[in-house]
Amino acid sequence: MKKLWWWLSAFVLAPGVAEEVVSSLVESLTMDEKYSLMDGVDNYGFVGTILNISRLGIPAIKMQDAGNGFRTSDSRMIGQVTSWPCALALGATFDRSAAAAFASAAADEFEEENRAGANMVLGPGLNVHRVPRGGRNGEYMSGEDPVLGAELAEAWVAAFQAKGVMTCAKHYVLNNQETNRNSYSAWASERVWAEVYSKPFRHAKESAAAMCSYNRVNGTYSCSNGASLGKLKQVFRGWVMSDWGATQATTVEEGLDQDMPGDDGYFSAKELSEVPTDAIDSAVSRILEPIVRLGLLNQSSACAPGPECDVLLYDVNATSEAHAELALNLATASTVLLKNDGILPIPETATVGVVGSACNASNDLVSAGWNVGNYYVIGGSGRVIPAWVVSVYEGIANKVDNVVASLVDDVDAALALDVDVLVACAGATSAESYDRDTLSLDQEGFLVNLAAAASNVVAVALAPGAIVAPFAPDAKAVTITFFGGAPTGTAVANILFGDVAPSAKLPVTIPISEDDVVAPCEAEDCYYAEDLYVGYRALNELPVMFPFGHGLTYTRFHFEWQTKPRCSTTTTTTTTPALRSRALSIRVTNVGNVAGVETPQAYVTYPPAAQEPPRILKAFDKTPLLPPGASAILTLDLDHLAVFDVVTKNWTLVPGQYVVEIGASSRDLRLNHTFVLLADLLVSPF
Ligand SMILES: *[C@@H]1O[C@H](CO)[C@@H](O)[C@H](O)[C@H]1NC(C)=O
Ligand SMILES: *[C@@H]1O[C@H](CO)[C@@H](O)[C@H](O)[C@H]1NC(C)=O
Ligand SMILES: *[C@@H]1O[C@H](CO)[C@@H](O)[C@H](O)[C@H]1NC(C)=O
Ligand SMILES: *[C@@H]1O[C@H](CO)[C@@H](O)[C@H](O)[C@H]1NC(C)=O
Ligand SMILES: *[C@@H]1O[C@H](CO)[C@@H](O)[C@H](O)[C@H]1NC(C)=O
Ligand SMILES: *[C@@H]1O[C@H](CO)[C@@H](O)[C@H](O)[C@H]1NC(C)=O
Ligand SMILES: *[C@@H]1O[C@H](CO)[C@@H](O)[C@H](O)[C@H]1NC(C)=O
């Protein structure tokens, strides 16, 4: 194995000017001012606040949850912010532009003028799903794959921060379950840490901050873990803040720059005065760097933290018709068509029976505890309570006239409806602070029995993440929507009736049995024994109900090669970059009868010496909506090929023979090509 140039060093520093501004600010700050930048103040309306230092133009940092939209942390906010589909739903779009569209619009609801002057969002959530029952999986855009997370995170962070709202990638790191989240220790190899769990965070390196998590990493609390925080900071120029209450000590020298919400005393002036000044200065520089880089210095502020912000926070309506429409488009684009035996799209002339209580799921969260969710939104700090929802029943009834309903979980009542198509719903909830008890949907039995008894069942799952779907073999069609937010029912109806071509792909595997996947660890020491075999990588030899990356539409596509990767041709010193390209291009043609969208995915199998699981996602792209007969040429760049060498502690390229397979899912592989990679080709260390 040959070591590669660690080209990231080129990105570590902001452009010279910002750097100069930061160092001159650090010189001008008193020690007490520095300490105040490193410690939150509580009870200022926002979920977290750092006070302003106006004499130097340093704004207050007003932080609000979360990656799913503006958290309705006070009931007065309900209806004034948009109830978006959750972050995992964005993952299901496999679409960078969807992530950017969400982030750009959501940022408008956070920022000074339109909202309450929150200039920081506590998101995106990037943890790669290790445990399908993980309570916060709905907040984690990466699904089971770090390349999916990394690519979407880059787009999300760039779009949010372009609006002047700082982002905070979370929860770093190995925060893969909620069970014992305040104490469990995740024991993972350096390699899986590097290649899987921390990869989306490194790609979010432009993010103003990252948040260290509650759990321990290899025995040491995440916010006290110099090894793990140090590795992040090799690529990341922003600051590290603690999760709320995750600070265990005054661990500035270990890499914790800011204690949030700041009520534990670990970062009091008294404690920080014991810390060497250069460690303080380094932390303060990291906090100031994004403020300067994003142009937030010397900006006038809409409100000073405290009561002055209340009017904006509680009385300004930040949502709009345009945002509601975008939320609907995203919810539709995130609804995955898992199965269709020809019953969909439902013709307008068909009679439709809508059955099951979940098709009329209620939305009563206003008086519920903070960590209660429903079938539309996740519970916990990522919750945006919708002022209204469109149930699946309403979504369908709003679209067509021939609808009858039996909105209870009663198979006989459902069968008694004399209709062409039976749309049957089931859902599950999840929330921060505990893991799901099961992957089964709450009305699983109803769906199983109904699908067995009737030959016209369309099963609609409203889910927090992976599920088991024992009803799927008998159902004629199956869709899944990952917490679609307020417009859920309209989004589902858009797909069922074909108003919009289904275009989403599964960001997680739907296994056949819960026993096939990793359960939450109940012990205090959790060993990541599966190592690199995370999610779909572990299931290669097993049948699954629906594989990672799967998602149908109402047409068919043909894939053909345009350009195969040319890595094998020559070396870095003798050729032009074009000839060293690992880019490949394919032509995707709609060979069916209606317009559609396809998302080709490139899976790579490494040479044996690399010791990687087979068929790992390395690139994906989406076609535009293609009419019948139309085609698009897509370029997929295989620039995620380096592996982490635990001996040299560095990223390397493994020379040898690679196979790239291009598919419509991880198991529907249409094209392949074998190529040889020479050792001296540059690759990015990702
Ligand atoms: C990784 O390798 C590059 C190139 O050999 C070197 O510059 C860099 O310092 C190495 N990084 C580590 C962490 O060893
Ligand atoms: C913070 O801003 C408010 C409002 O502009 C101002 O009254 C206050 O003095 C500032 N605090 C500091 C420490 O600069
Ligand atoms: C965590 O501990 C394991 C077992 O002791 C070790 O193999 C691994 O390298 C450590 N991981 C990290 C990220 O340091
Ligand atoms: C911010 O304002 C201060 C004082 O008004 C000024 O000295 C400084 O140059 C300004 N900094 C930037 C980056 O504009
Ligand atoms: C906020 O504005 C939206 C869009 O104009 C509107 O539908 C909604 O009712 C308003 N919310 C409140 C609480 O008035
Ligand atoms: C849906 O459920 C609500 C109670 O949550 C009930 O009032 C309403 O009548 C139900 N809708 C239909 C169409 O049955
Ligand atoms: C590669 O594609 C060829 C031609 O379509 C096919 O025959 C072969 O089985 C594929 N190989 C692999 C490893 O998938």
PDB file of N, CA and C and ligand atoms in Angstrom, residues 76-81 317-322 324 387-388, ligand 5:
ATOM      1  N   ARG A  76     -46.213  28.311  21.130  1.00  0.00           N
ATOM      2  CA  ARG A  76     -46.573  29.469  20.304  1.00  0.00           C
ATOM      3  C   ARG A  76     -45.949  29.408  18.910  1.00  0.00           C
ATOM      4  N   MET A  77     -44.917  28.586  18.744  1.00  0.00           N
ATOM      5  CA  MET A  77     -44.257  28.510  17.434  1.00  0.00           C
ATOM      6  C   MET A  77     -45.012  27.609  16.451  1.00  0.00           C
ATOM      7  N   ILE A  78     -45.900  26.782  16.986  1.00  0.00           N
ATOM      8  CA  ILE A  78     -46.582  25.807  16.124  1.00  0.00           C
ATOM      9  C   ILE A  78     -47.403  26.539  15.071  1.00  0.00           C
ATOM     10  N   GLY A  79     -47.196  26.165  13.831  1.00  0.00           N
ATOM     11  CA  GLY A  79     -47.927  26.815  12.740  1.00  0.00           C
ATOM     12  C   GLY A  79     -47.184  27.989  12.138  1.00  0.00           C
ATOM     13  N   GLN A  80     -46.135  28.423  12.829  1.00  0.00           N
ATOM     14  CA  GLN A  80     -45.350  29.548  12.302  1.00  0.00           C
ATOM     15  C   GLN A  80     -44.070  29.073  11.623  1.00  0.00           C
ATOM     16  N   VAL A  81     -43.828  27.783  11.728  1.00  0.00           N
ATOM     17  CA  VAL A  81     -42.673  27.177  11.060  1.00  0.00           C
ATOM     18  C   VAL A  81     -43.176  25.970  10.282  1.00  0.00           C
ATOM     19  N   ASN A 317     -44.430  34.808  11.875  1.00  0.00           N
ATOM     20  CA  ASN A 317     -44.787  33.633  11.091  1.00  0.00           C
ATOM     21  C   ASN A 317     -43.730  33.424  10.009  1.00  0.00           C
ATOM     22  N   ALA A 318     -42.911  32.410  10.176  1.00  0.00           N
ATOM     23  CA  ALA A 318     -41.778  32.220   9.272  1.00  0.00           C
ATOM     24  C   ALA A 318     -42.085  31.262   8.135  1.00  0.00           C
ATOM     25  N   THR A 319     -43.201  30.556   8.242  1.00  0.00           N
ATOM     26  CA  THR A 319     -43.513  29.639   7.152  1.00  0.00           C
ATOM     27  C   THR A 319     -44.283  30.386   6.069  1.00  0.00           C
ATOM     28  N   SER A 320     -44.528  29.731   4.977  1.00  0.00           N
ATOM     29  CA  SER A 320     -45.175  30.398   3.850  1.00  0.00           C
ATOM     30  C   SER A 320     -45.803  29.341   2.956  1.00  0.00           C
ATOM     31  N   GLU A 321     -46.609  29.806   2.038  1.00  0.00           N
ATOM     32  CA  GLU A 321     -47.194  28.888   1.051  1.00  0.00           C
ATOM     33  C   GLU A 321     -46.084  28.187   0.272  1.00  0.00           C
ATOM     34  N   ALA A 322     -45.056  28.950  -0.054  1.00  0.00           N
ATOM     35  CA  ALA A 322     -43.970  28.373  -0.860  1.00  0.00           C
ATOM     36  C   ALA A 322     -43.252  27.271  -0.086  1.00  0.00           C
ATOM     37  N   ALA A 324     -44.583  25.452   2.318  1.00  0.00           N
ATOM     38  CA  ALA A 324     -45.503  24.311   2.426  1.00  0.00           C
ATOM     39  C   ALA A 324     -45.461  23.485   1.142  1.00  0.00           C
ATOM     40  N   ALA A 387     -48.943  22.145  12.748  1.00  0.00           N
ATOM     41  CA  ALA A 387     -50.205  22.760  13.153  1.00  0.00           C
ATOM     42  C   ALA A 387     -51.365  21.964  12.573  1.00  0.00           C
ATOM     43  N   TRP A 388     -51.089  21.341  11.440  1.00  0.00           N
ATOM     44  CA  TRP A 388     -52.114  20.540  10.756  1.00  0.00           C
ATOM     45  C   TRP A 388     -51.369  19.426  10.061  1.00  0.00           C
TER      46      TRP A 388
HETATM   47  C1  LIG B   5     -48.402  31.376   8.750  1.00  0.00           C
HETATM   48  O1  LIG B   5     -48.432  31.577   7.368  1.00  0.00           O
HETATM   49  C2  LIG B   5     -48.953  30.485   6.634  1.00  0.00           C
HETATM   50  C3  LIG B   5     -48.738  30.732   5.160  1.00  0.00           C
HETATM   51  O2  LIG B   5     -49.119  31.989   4.812  1.00  0.00           O
HETATM   52  C4  LIG B   5     -50.391  30.285   7.020  1.00  0.00           C
HETATM   53  O3  LIG B   5     -50.941  29.213   6.290  1.00  0.00           O
HETATM   54  C5  LIG B   5     -50.457  29.990   8.505  1.00  0.00           C
HETATM   55  O4  LIG B   5     -51.802  29.858   8.913  1.00  0.00           O
HETATM   56  C6  LIG B   5     -49.793  31.086   9.289  1.00  0.00           C
HETATM   57  N1  LIG B   5     -49.675  30.648  10.670  1.00  0.00           N
HETATM   58  C7  LIG B   5     -50.253  31.255  11.690  1.00  0.00           C
HETATM   59  C8  LIG B   5     -50.043  30.672  13.050  1.00  0.00           C
HETATM   60  O5  LIG B   5     -50.927  32.237  11.544  1.00  0.00           O
END
